[in-house]
XYZ file of C-alpha atoms in Angstrom:
682
model
C -76.361 0.054 3.929
C -74.506 3.612 2.838
C -72.196 3.245 6.055
C -71.316 -0.480 5.020
C -70.435 0.418 1.300
C -68.555 3.392 2.792
C -66.307 1.117 5.121
C -65.869 -1.734 2.413
C -64.739 0.758 -0.117
C -62.419 2.137 2.364
C -61.030 -0.850 3.561
C -60.444 -2.181 0.244
C -58.951 1.169 -0.943
C -56.745 1.107 2.189
C -55.627 -2.336 1.652
C -54.811 -1.751 -2.237
C -52.883 1.432 -1.460
C -50.983 -0.268 1.634
C -50.272 -3.224 -0.363
C -48.966 -1.031 -3.694
C -46.847 1.131 -1.136
C -45.270 -1.883 0.383
C -44.742 -3.474 -3.000
C -43.103 -0.338 -4.316
C -40.800 -0.239 -1.264
C -39.883 -3.889 -1.798
C -39.458 -3.707 -5.291
C -37.163 -0.449 -4.611
C -35.097 -2.008 -1.918
C -34.501 -5.268 -4.083
C -33.436 -3.121 -7.093
C -31.022 -1.293 -4.802
C -29.501 -4.373 -3.149
C -29.402 -5.954 -6.674
C -27.607 -2.997 -8.368
C -25.182 -2.708 -5.380
C -24.112 -6.256 -5.397
C -23.700 -6.472 -9.254
C -21.843 -3.075 -9.351
C -19.383 -4.595 -6.863
C -19.194 -7.748 -8.772
C -18.257 -5.898 -11.824
C -15.303 -4.018 -10.321
C -12.630 -6.546 -11.076
C -13.702 -7.105 -14.781
C -13.942 -3.040 -15.588
C -10.431 -3.010 -14.338
C -9.329 -5.277 -17.218
C -9.589 -5.015 -20.996
C -11.152 -7.243 -23.379
C -13.841 -8.434 -20.681
C -16.896 -8.375 -22.923
C -17.550 -12.005 -21.959
C -17.241 -11.403 -18.145
C -19.513 -8.563 -18.504
C -22.039 -10.566 -20.595
C -22.029 -13.477 -18.054
C -22.339 -11.241 -15.223
C -25.608 -9.420 -16.773
C -27.052 -12.955 -17.776
C -27.584 -13.315 -14.079
C -30.427 -11.030 -14.477
C -32.250 -13.667 -16.273
C -33.757 -14.833 -12.934
C -35.434 -11.498 -12.329
C -38.425 -11.867 -14.442
C -39.545 -7.985 -14.434
C -35.951 -6.594 -15.484
C -36.272 -4.721 -18.975
C -32.789 -3.639 -19.450
C -29.252 -4.098 -18.010
C -26.616 -1.941 -19.349
C -22.769 -1.336 -18.460
C -21.100 2.021 -19.471
C -17.278 2.921 -19.004
C -15.973 5.706 -17.192
C -16.695 7.796 -20.392
C -20.418 7.078 -20.298
C -20.071 4.777 -23.385
C -22.144 1.760 -23.576
C -19.730 -1.474 -22.831
C -22.450 -3.921 -22.836
C -26.236 -4.419 -22.528
C -28.784 -6.981 -21.406
C -32.284 -7.538 -22.739
C -34.679 -9.019 -20.124
C -37.611 -11.350 -20.451
C -40.188 -8.952 -19.110
C -43.351 -8.625 -21.289
C -42.303 -4.646 -21.507
C -39.457 -5.496 -23.706
C -41.500 -6.718 -26.403
C -43.789 -3.695 -26.747
C -40.847 -1.788 -28.171
C -37.267 -2.239 -29.396
C -35.082 -2.928 -26.364
C -32.288 -0.055 -26.902
C -35.185 2.706 -27.140
C -35.581 1.981 -23.312
C -32.167 3.316 -22.420
C -32.583 7.028 -21.284
C -31.013 9.834 -23.158
C -28.064 11.903 -21.374
C -27.725 9.173 -18.698
C -24.741 11.045 -17.405
C -26.904 13.692 -15.974
C -28.617 11.331 -13.679
C -27.795 11.165 -10.235
C -26.771 7.934 -8.873
C -29.514 6.037 -7.127
C -33.090 4.813 -7.577
C -35.300 6.809 -10.327
C -38.965 6.303 -11.326
C -39.825 6.991 -15.092
C -43.179 6.224 -16.393
C -44.012 3.225 -14.089
C -40.491 1.965 -14.485
C -37.505 1.940 -11.951
C -34.357 2.961 -12.887
C -31.338 2.155 -10.870
C -27.799 3.880 -11.701
C -24.870 2.702 -9.701
C -21.238 3.749 -9.872
C -18.553 0.998 -10.381
C -15.793 1.642 -8.209
C -14.861 4.405 -5.774
C -16.097 7.905 -6.227
C -12.661 9.308 -6.538
C -11.686 6.661 -9.223
C -14.834 5.275 -10.983
C -14.373 2.331 -13.439
C -17.847 2.634 -15.095
C -21.510 2.536 -14.376
C -24.275 0.049 -14.220
C -27.929 0.851 -15.322
C -30.700 -1.540 -14.376
C -34.360 -0.559 -15.646
C -37.342 -2.760 -14.085
C -40.727 -2.740 -14.981
C -42.513 -1.904 -11.440
C -46.331 -0.941 -13.205
C -46.977 -4.087 -14.909
C -46.523 -6.648 -11.963
C -48.150 -4.031 -9.410
C -51.323 -3.862 -11.716
C -51.405 -7.645 -11.904
C -51.140 -8.020 -8.244
C -53.944 -5.346 -7.711
C -56.068 -7.134 -10.075
C -55.725 -10.412 -8.466
C -56.272 -8.915 -5.019
C -59.442 -7.466 -6.453
C -60.515 -10.412 -8.054
C -60.105 -12.361 -4.680
C -61.932 -10.011 -2.718
C -64.603 -8.488 -4.860
C -66.844 -11.763 -5.094
C -66.780 -12.173 -1.231
C -67.444 -8.115 -1.176
C -70.743 -8.746 -3.424
C -71.875 -11.746 -1.517
C -71.558 -10.136 1.577
C -73.234 -7.043 0.321
C -76.135 -9.199 -0.750
C -76.685 -10.692 2.478
C -76.299 -7.604 4.307
C -79.230 -6.148 1.904
C -81.544 -9.339 2.843
C -80.348 -9.170 6.589
C -80.024 -5.539 7.123
C -83.225 -4.872 8.767
C -83.439 -7.700 10.800
C -79.703 -8.218 11.879
C -78.875 -4.628 12.041
C -78.041 -4.251 15.455
C -76.184 -7.323 15.659
C -74.146 -6.591 12.413
C -73.465 -2.863 13.223
C -70.932 -3.682 16.516
C -68.687 -6.113 14.859
C -68.301 -4.136 11.661
C -67.427 -1.130 13.794
C -64.858 -2.942 15.496
C -63.233 -4.281 11.914
C -63.483 -0.293 11.078
C -61.757 0.370 14.061
C -58.939 -2.292 13.575
C -58.345 -1.112 10.146
C -57.639 2.418 11.205
C -55.413 1.063 13.977
C -53.411 -0.905 11.327
C -53.348 2.303 9.217
C -52.032 4.668 11.965
C -49.598 2.164 13.629
C -48.592 0.041 10.780
C -48.851 -2.940 12.931
C -49.711 -5.703 10.408
C -49.470 -8.411 13.314
C -53.086 -7.636 14.602
C -56.064 -9.788 13.815
C -59.455 -9.364 14.002
C -61.530 -11.813 16.580
C -63.969 -13.279 14.324
C -67.289 -13.262 15.671
C -71.187 -12.450 14.835
C -73.084 -13.416 11.814
C -71.603 -15.502 8.979
C -71.025 -12.484 6.818
C -69.146 -10.822 9.586
C -67.241 -13.870 9.864
C -66.027 -14.191 6.368
C -65.260 -10.666 6.019
C -63.213 -10.909 9.236
C -61.388 -14.012 8.081
C -60.511 -12.133 4.734
C -59.254 -9.226 6.618
C -56.898 -11.570 8.839
C -55.749 -13.215 5.617
C -55.128 -9.698 4.285
C -53.065 -9.002 7.460
C -51.117 -12.213 7.095
C -50.136 -11.405 3.679
C -49.035 -7.866 4.347
C -47.264 -8.954 7.774
C -45.307 -11.670 5.939
C -44.412 -9.012 3.075
C -43.261 -6.506 6.047
C -40.997 -8.922 7.660
C -39.184 -9.887 4.476
C -38.600 -6.611 3.936
C -37.479 -6.048 7.458
C -35.106 -8.878 6.799
C -33.754 -7.245 3.484
C -33.226 -4.031 5.472
C -31.181 -5.842 8.421
C -29.105 -7.327 5.715
C -28.269 -4.210 4.079
C -27.731 -2.461 7.527
C -25.122 -5.479 8.239
C -23.229 -4.967 4.787
C -22.988 -1.345 5.780
C -21.585 -2.145 9.047
C -19.127 -4.409 7.383
C -18.264 -1.953 4.674
C -17.298 0.836 7.551
C -15.422 -1.775 9.290
C -13.288 -2.389 6.262
C -12.955 1.260 5.603
C -11.482 1.743 9.153
C -9.791 -1.536 10.221
C -6.970 -3.385 8.925
C -8.477 -6.677 7.763
C -5.421 -8.931 8.795
C -4.557 -7.679 12.246
C -8.175 -6.125 12.958
C -6.228 -3.138 14.289
C -7.478 0.367 13.359
C -5.948 1.531 9.919
C -4.057 4.691 9.193
C -6.945 6.511 8.260
C -8.846 5.608 11.276
C -5.991 6.187 13.526
C -5.055 9.635 11.971
C -8.402 10.971 12.586
C -8.597 9.546 16.159
C -4.953 11.165 16.946
C -5.947 14.375 15.626
C -9.120 14.447 17.972
C -7.013 13.233 20.850
C -4.367 15.932 20.422
C -6.882 18.649 20.265
C -8.560 17.264 23.538
C -5.117 17.011 25.239
C -4.541 20.297 24.543
C -7.682 21.873 25.692
C -7.239 19.814 28.940
C -3.542 20.462 29.476
C -2.609 16.761 29.376
C 0.405 15.151 27.187
C 0.034 12.164 24.916
C 2.913 9.806 23.661
C 3.181 8.125 20.228
C 5.470 4.840 19.777
C 6.324 4.341 16.060
C 7.266 0.690 15.478
C 8.800 -1.059 12.725
C 10.136 -4.627 12.415
C 13.284 -5.470 11.715
C 13.874 -8.178 9.474
C 10.375 -8.286 8.046
C 11.124 -8.464 4.657
C 13.832 -11.303 4.856
C 10.806 -13.480 6.327
C 8.643 -12.612 3.408
C 11.270 -13.421 1.114
C 12.406 -16.562 2.707
C 9.120 -18.003 4.067
C 6.290 -16.173 1.912
C 3.577 -13.793 2.395
C 1.334 -16.175 4.198
C 3.978 -16.671 7.127
C 4.591 -13.000 7.152
C 0.824 -12.530 7.626
C 0.959 -14.824 10.537
C 3.653 -13.279 12.033
C 2.157 -9.837 11.862
C -0.867 -11.304 13.780
C 1.187 -12.815 16.224
C 3.191 -9.691 16.865
C 0.086 -7.756 17.240
C -1.111 -10.204 19.883
C 2.266 -9.841 21.669
C 2.314 -5.835 21.480
C -1.459 -5.797 22.873
C -0.422 -7.830 25.860
C 1.992 -5.008 26.988
C -0.132 -2.120 26.623
C -2.685 -0.514 28.896
C -6.499 -0.311 28.335
C -7.545 2.744 26.499
C -4.036 3.108 24.520
C -4.729 2.789 20.795
C -2.679 0.394 18.592
C -2.656 0.719 15.019
C -1.082 -0.878 11.905
C 0.276 1.851 9.753
C 0.901 -0.236 6.954
C 3.314 -3.497 6.006
C 5.265 -4.017 9.280
C 4.949 -0.529 10.901
C 2.806 0.130 14.015
C 1.366 3.265 15.886
C 0.800 3.147 19.446
C -0.914 6.097 21.284
C -0.645 6.339 24.976
C -2.927 8.625 26.977
C -3.121 10.529 30.181
C 0.295 12.185 30.306
C 2.446 8.924 30.561
C 5.944 9.868 32.265
C 9.323 8.722 30.591
C 9.768 5.628 32.900
C 6.461 4.417 31.995
C 7.249 4.664 28.311
C 10.616 3.195 28.392
C 9.105 0.355 30.461
C 6.659 -0.424 28.003
C 8.840 -0.085 25.069
C 11.105 -2.685 26.942
C 8.501 -4.913 27.508
C 7.422 -4.874 23.704
C 11.084 -5.143 22.483
C 11.781 -8.011 24.797
C 8.519 -9.867 23.735
C 9.117 -9.392 19.921
C 12.595 -11.132 20.203
C 11.384 -14.172 21.329
C 11.144 -16.532 18.417
C 7.404 -16.884 16.703
C 6.292 -20.002 15.844
C 4.361 -19.989 12.529
C 3.360 -23.570 11.114
C 6.331 -25.464 10.933
C 8.704 -22.582 10.983
C 10.276 -20.613 13.738
C 10.789 -17.035 12.993
C 13.009 -14.503 14.518
C 12.685 -10.925 13.962
C 12.931 -7.721 16.155
C 11.293 -4.346 16.744
C 12.634 -0.751 16.416
C 10.669 1.721 18.383
C 10.757 5.553 18.257
C 8.978 7.404 21.080
C 7.652 10.953 20.922
C 5.575 13.427 23.293
C 2.874 15.757 22.066
C 4.296 18.722 24.117
C 7.409 18.493 22.268
C 5.556 18.680 18.833
C 3.347 21.477 20.009
C 0.318 18.990 19.531
C 0.829 19.488 15.892
C 0.160 16.135 14.349
C 2.611 16.222 11.540
C 5.244 17.194 13.937
C 4.421 14.498 16.246
C 4.295 11.908 13.668
C 7.852 13.089 12.270
C 9.361 13.127 15.770
C 8.476 9.618 16.402
C 9.555 8.450 12.958
C 12.795 10.335 13.587
C 13.417 8.471 16.919
C 12.540 5.102 15.189
C 15.233 5.419 12.528
C 17.646 6.436 15.478
C 16.747 3.040 16.833
C 17.603 1.547 13.387
C 20.892 3.087 13.205
C 21.601 2.258 16.857
C 21.466 -1.523 15.737
C 17.742 -2.378 15.764
C 15.787 -4.195 18.419
C 15.840 -1.099 20.681
C 13.741 2.212 21.589
C 15.083 5.771 21.379
C 13.011 8.848 22.848
C 12.957 11.813 20.572
C 15.260 14.630 21.446
C 15.365 18.205 19.797
C 18.641 17.754 18.576
C 17.444 14.944 16.487
C 15.400 17.219 14.559
C 18.557 19.276 13.648
C 20.269 16.143 12.451
C 17.272 15.322 10.336
C 16.963 18.939 9.075
C 20.805 18.696 7.917
C 19.914 15.185 5.999
C 16.947 16.882 4.444
C 19.172 19.870 3.337
C 21.882 17.561 1.851
C 19.177 15.566 0.117
C 17.703 18.812 -1.499
C 21.222 20.097 -2.105
C 22.496 17.234 -4.188
C 20.426 17.794 -7.604
C 21.402 21.550 -7.745
C 25.013 20.735 -6.467
C 25.211 18.442 -9.676
C 23.929 21.212 -11.892
C 26.181 23.844 -10.640
C 29.461 21.788 -10.676
C 29.921 21.848 -6.981
C 31.133 18.112 -7.119
C 34.636 17.071 -7.977
C 36.178 13.930 -8.886
C 39.465 13.127 -7.135
C 41.959 10.159 -8.259
C 43.696 8.029 -5.608
C 46.407 5.864 -7.515
C 47.214 2.417 -7.634
C 50.760 1.121 -7.657
C 52.421 -1.844 -8.610
C 55.438 -3.619 -7.107
C 57.753 -1.494 -9.414
C 56.276 1.541 -8.053
C 54.343 2.479 -11.239
C 50.998 3.846 -11.275
C 48.776 1.423 -13.209
C 45.444 2.634 -12.217
C 43.213 5.365 -10.171
C 40.164 4.951 -8.074
C 37.832 8.128 -8.768
C 36.527 9.208 -5.361
C 33.921 12.056 -5.502
C 34.122 15.206 -3.231
C 31.592 17.895 -2.401
C 31.713 21.706 -1.556
C 28.447 23.067 -0.976
C 27.723 26.595 -1.239
C 25.954 26.853 2.209
C 26.923 23.498 3.948
C 30.724 23.619 2.855
C 32.491 20.378 2.492
C 30.175 17.625 2.847
C 31.862 14.185 3.492
C 31.141 11.246 1.098
C 30.430 9.180 4.211
C 27.460 11.570 4.774
C 26.016 12.463 1.774
C 26.496 8.965 -0.027
C 24.174 7.266 2.342
C 21.397 9.899 2.016
C 21.684 9.868 -1.599
C 21.085 6.098 -1.714
C 17.927 6.293 0.750
C 16.225 9.365 -1.230
C 17.178 7.767 -4.558
C 19.512 10.356 -5.706
C 22.665 8.288 -5.867
C 21.716 7.278 -9.534
C 22.365 10.693 -10.602
C 25.774 11.039 -8.772
C 26.911 7.777 -10.471
C 25.882 9.131 -13.626
C 27.514 12.408 -13.084
C 30.715 10.628 -11.896
C 30.808 8.196 -14.902
C 30.473 11.187 -17.435
C 33.283 13.233 -15.504
C 35.612 10.321 -15.288
C 35.038 9.396 -19.014
C 36.066 13.047 -19.985
C 39.247 12.963 -17.592
C 40.407 9.615 -18.904
C 42.141 10.686 -21.994
C 44.240 13.013 -19.930
C 45.142 10.389 -17.301
C 46.095 7.996 -20.065
C 48.302 10.656 -21.702
C 50.077 10.908 -18.558
C 50.443 7.264 -17.713
C 50.110 5.205 -20.918
C 47.431 3.040 -22.164
C 47.550 0.353 -19.815
C 45.806 2.642 -17.236
C 42.635 1.456 -15.643
C 40.309 3.887 -13.855
C 37.820 2.640 -11.133
C 34.457 3.900 -10.649
C 32.427 2.854 -7.482
C 28.628 1.469 -7.959
C 26.259 1.421 -5.444
C 23.709 -1.161 -4.303
C 20.854 0.718 -6.106
C 23.095 1.124 -9.217
C 23.534 -2.457 -9.759
C 19.456 -2.932 -9.901
C 19.396 -0.468 -12.851
C 19.546 -2.417 -16.050
C 19.239 1.026 -17.803
C 22.556 2.194 -16.424
C 24.205 -0.108 -18.824
C 22.737 1.747 -21.896
C 23.952 5.144 -20.214
C 27.553 3.759 -19.810
C 27.715 2.257 -23.406
C 26.457 5.842 -24.787
C 29.100 7.463 -23.034
C 31.774 5.096 -23.912
C 31.032 6.186 -27.667
C 30.520 9.835 -27.040
C 34.030 10.202 -25.233
C 35.758 7.584 -27.288
C 36.837 5.613 -24.206
C 38.067 1.914 -24.459
C 36.212 -0.002 -21.805
C 39.543 -1.934 -21.122
C 40.634 1.274 -19.403
C 37.666 1.264 -16.913
C 36.792 -0.896 -13.935
C 33.599 -0.734 -11.945
C 33.832 -1.578 -8.182
C 31.028 -2.940 -6.339
C 31.040 -3.990 -2.240
C 30.728 -7.298 -1.490
C 27.561 -6.946 0.529
C 25.683 -4.885 -1.879
C 26.466 -7.776 -4.704
C 25.561 -10.599 -2.433
C 22.315 -8.937 -1.046
C 20.980 -8.552 -4.551
C 22.781 -11.494 -5.973
C 20.475 -12.199 -9.207
C 20.136 -8.634 -9.945
C 23.706 -7.709 -9.501
C 25.039 -10.800 -11.184
C 22.785 -9.882 -14.446
C 24.000 -6.477 -14.489
C 27.809 -7.084 -13.903
C 27.757 -9.961 -16.473
C 26.510 -7.478 -19.178
C 29.187 -5.060 -18.107
C 31.787 -7.594 -18.265
C 30.435 -8.502 -21.795
C 31.173 -4.647 -22.914
C 34.818 -5.270 -22.171
C 34.886 -3.303 -18.409
C 36.638 -4.816 -15.695
C 34.899 -5.613 -12.437
C 36.447 -5.414 -8.947
C 34.720 -6.689 -5.640
C 35.489 -4.121 -2.953
C 35.531 -4.724 0.939
C 36.122 -8.402 0.637
C 35.806 -10.212 3.823
C 33.784 -7.671 5.580
C 30.298 -8.849 4.535
C 29.082 -12.429 3.800
C 32.450 -13.733 2.997
C 31.042 -16.590 1.343
C 34.061 -17.940 -0.692
C 31.710 -20.244 -2.875
C 30.347 -16.980 -4.821
C 33.687 -16.413 -5.858
C 33.601 -18.880 -8.554
C 30.347 -17.646 -9.790
C 30.598 -14.149 -10.133
C 32.255 -12.256 -12.917
C 34.989 -10.319 -11.152
C 38.602 -9.405 -12.215
C 39.908 -7.871 -8.998
C 39.651 -8.733 -5.367
C 40.109 -5.586 -3.143
C 41.189 -6.297 0.532
C 39.467 -3.862 3.051
C 41.643 -1.429 5.001
C 40.473 -2.861 8.288
C 42.525 -5.932 7.537
C 45.649 -3.835 6.238
C 45.693 -1.810 9.816
C 46.175 -4.953 11.694
C 48.644 -6.568 9.601
C 51.616 -8.034 11.776
C 49.371 -6.606 14.521
C 46.816 -8.893 15.020
C 47.486 -12.356 13.899
C 43.950 -13.268 12.854
C 43.824 -10.112 10.285
C 47.286 -11.068 9.051
C 46.129 -14.500 8.484
C 43.025 -13.526 6.658
C 44.983 -11.164 4.656
C 47.692 -13.728 3.262
C 44.761 -16.132 2.655
C 42.758 -13.814 0.310
C 45.767 -13.110 -1.502
C 46.464 -16.818 -1.971
C 43.099 -17.436 -2.810
C 43.016 -14.546 -5.595
C 45.914 -16.107 -7.147
C 44.333 -19.468 -7.326
C 41.579 -18.060 -9.079
C 43.619 -15.901 -11.360
C 42.290 -12.735 -9.749
C 44.176 -9.552 -9.503
C 44.535 -8.449 -5.802
C 44.504 -4.747 -4.426
C 44.892 -3.793 -1.086
C 43.673 -0.428 -0.149
C 44.469 1.771 2.852
C 48.444 1.289 2.784
C 49.561 3.904 5.018
C 53.101 2.451 6.056
C 56.281 1.089 4.389
C 55.830 -1.839 6.484
C 52.723 -2.804 5.279
C 53.822 -1.822 1.681
C 56.692 -4.210 2.006
C 54.514 -7.105 3.667
C 51.853 -7.026 0.955
C 54.583 -7.092 -1.962
C 56.392 -9.817 -0.399
C 53.148 -11.746 -0.156
C 52.698 -10.917 -3.978
C 49.984 -8.611 -3.812
C 49.529 -7.018 -7.321
C 48.436 -3.511 -6.239
C 48.482 -1.064 -3.568
C 46.445 2.017 -2.585
C 46.644 4.242 0.295
C 47.697 7.576 1.856
C 51.589 5.995 1.921
C 51.505 6.742 -2.002
C 49.081 9.412 -2.376
C 45.938 10.980 -1.066
C 43.255 11.126 -3.398
C 44.173 14.241 -6.043
C 42.230 16.359 -8.558
C 43.073 15.798 -12.302
C 44.686 19.431 -12.561
C 47.444 18.540 -9.743
C 48.196 15.235 -11.283
C 48.640 17.045 -14.685
C 51.017 19.484 -12.923
C 53.386 16.609 -12.322
C 55.870 15.473 -14.761
C 55.083 12.096 -16.210
C 58.213 10.666 -14.991
C 57.153 11.474 -11.421
C 53.676 10.633 -11.603
C 54.645 7.054 -12.947
C 56.207 6.335 -9.651
C 55.473 6.112 -5.863
C 57.064 9.664 -5.694
C 53.621 10.666 -6.334
C 52.978 10.788 -2.538
C 55.464 13.578 -2.272
C 54.005 15.633 -4.982
C 50.425 15.243 -3.644
């Protein structure tokens, strides 16, 4: 009897304890999943202001969880943004806000247990940039007590009945009862040790044993079902974790390794290759014309184009080579096992050729090309930064060579790159140290009078010596420093203008060149207006030149900028006309006063019939549109006579004068400076 009582109590205790443990695990996992999902759902609303309604709406979803006591959202400074009062009975026992822990910011992220309650604290957003924090408090003790009480109510009557029957039949049936009870006890120990809730007790023996066995099996069924549910939840959480790891390491559009994953892999591969004495090759690839595709067809077409390009590149690489999307329209390809130059060029040729084939995207047929730079790990001493830089430099050489080609890195390219970096770094100090100078090249009318100048910048750097504008201007544009050069030239020209007017008279007009970057900066207008006032310059004495290509490539921005500049009173000149888009329709829409004929047409006057015809046509067109026409690059008397005979308004070039500093112009007598004799003086 004592043995039976001990076994019965033990089984009941084991069942209750196991039930409590499983219940707590399930509740904890459910709360963990609930908090994680809700924290992710709150991210877009925490990034916005005036989001109280959205936060309350999200928190009201906790109504479906009857044991939730409190839900609270804190901002990133741990100030309470919104809170939710649950339906749990525990809420009614005290004022809701008293359930909020003190000094919540001192709690670690995760699940905490406090006085029979579960607290879940989750960060909203990334670890490095938290948007806020989510707190959910759930009553775990009350439902657990109710569950245990229900379990006891269900089992106790049966246990009492069995106990009474055992007392009655124990003496008579002792031998028959002992064996199945021992088996049942062994099975309970097996379940306890192995956590295998799928086992069942083979019902047999007297009625009491059968009832006990059936109840035991029912309990095992219940526990097994709960265990399976918990396992399913665990599998879902693991799958979510796998998906998150994939998102962190792979590009969602092309499914290629992203920059972070590729760079880590590259670091490992470089270390291994250096240890094993092998070489690696890196191809840096950039699509040519991808921006135009996005602008013309939309980002959906651009995304599909990237997917198709990825498939084409994959078709031409070896198994084991790693292709990655660096970002935008840039790709990286890592080639293993010491590939030779012939193989690299063959792979690059195949990729270039395949990308040149038109890509069918929906109803559109899109054409792009690809520029590739090739670098080897040995040339970079297996240093990842140099390896990447070498491939990048080689890729830009492909861009400079006309795009749609591949270039292998050579050490001398690094020297060129170092010079570019040195020039880029020296521009701002050069402006501060007055290393730049403005030279003026005159514009002469048919009477030989100087009617204007074009301001041209020159630079003698303390270490680099004379640096040609053709070299430093593109570098300044690429690095964004051209805006500082433009502002410096404007200030310098406005300062010199009074001296030039004193020499030539109030009719003089000085031209200043603007870059493609300048005409995108509407704030430059304010700078020009301030300097007009500061130096007392009449806008009518100034002219701003912009090239045809930079104007039409940024038509809307440039047109808005130059319209405002024209309203101020300055003149506008379109430079290099005929070398860019040559769209005559634009001439009736843009606010220009002067049309400049490019030097390449002047050089071929009466030598090449086509260039001569184009020049004559441009002059006639400008006359019809009431525009001033200026020809630049005039170097011979024959060119001068031809242009003036065709009624060209102004000429500019070495025939009259090279670009000259102000101090040399001031040395000339005004009478000489006003005539073409300036060329002999210069």
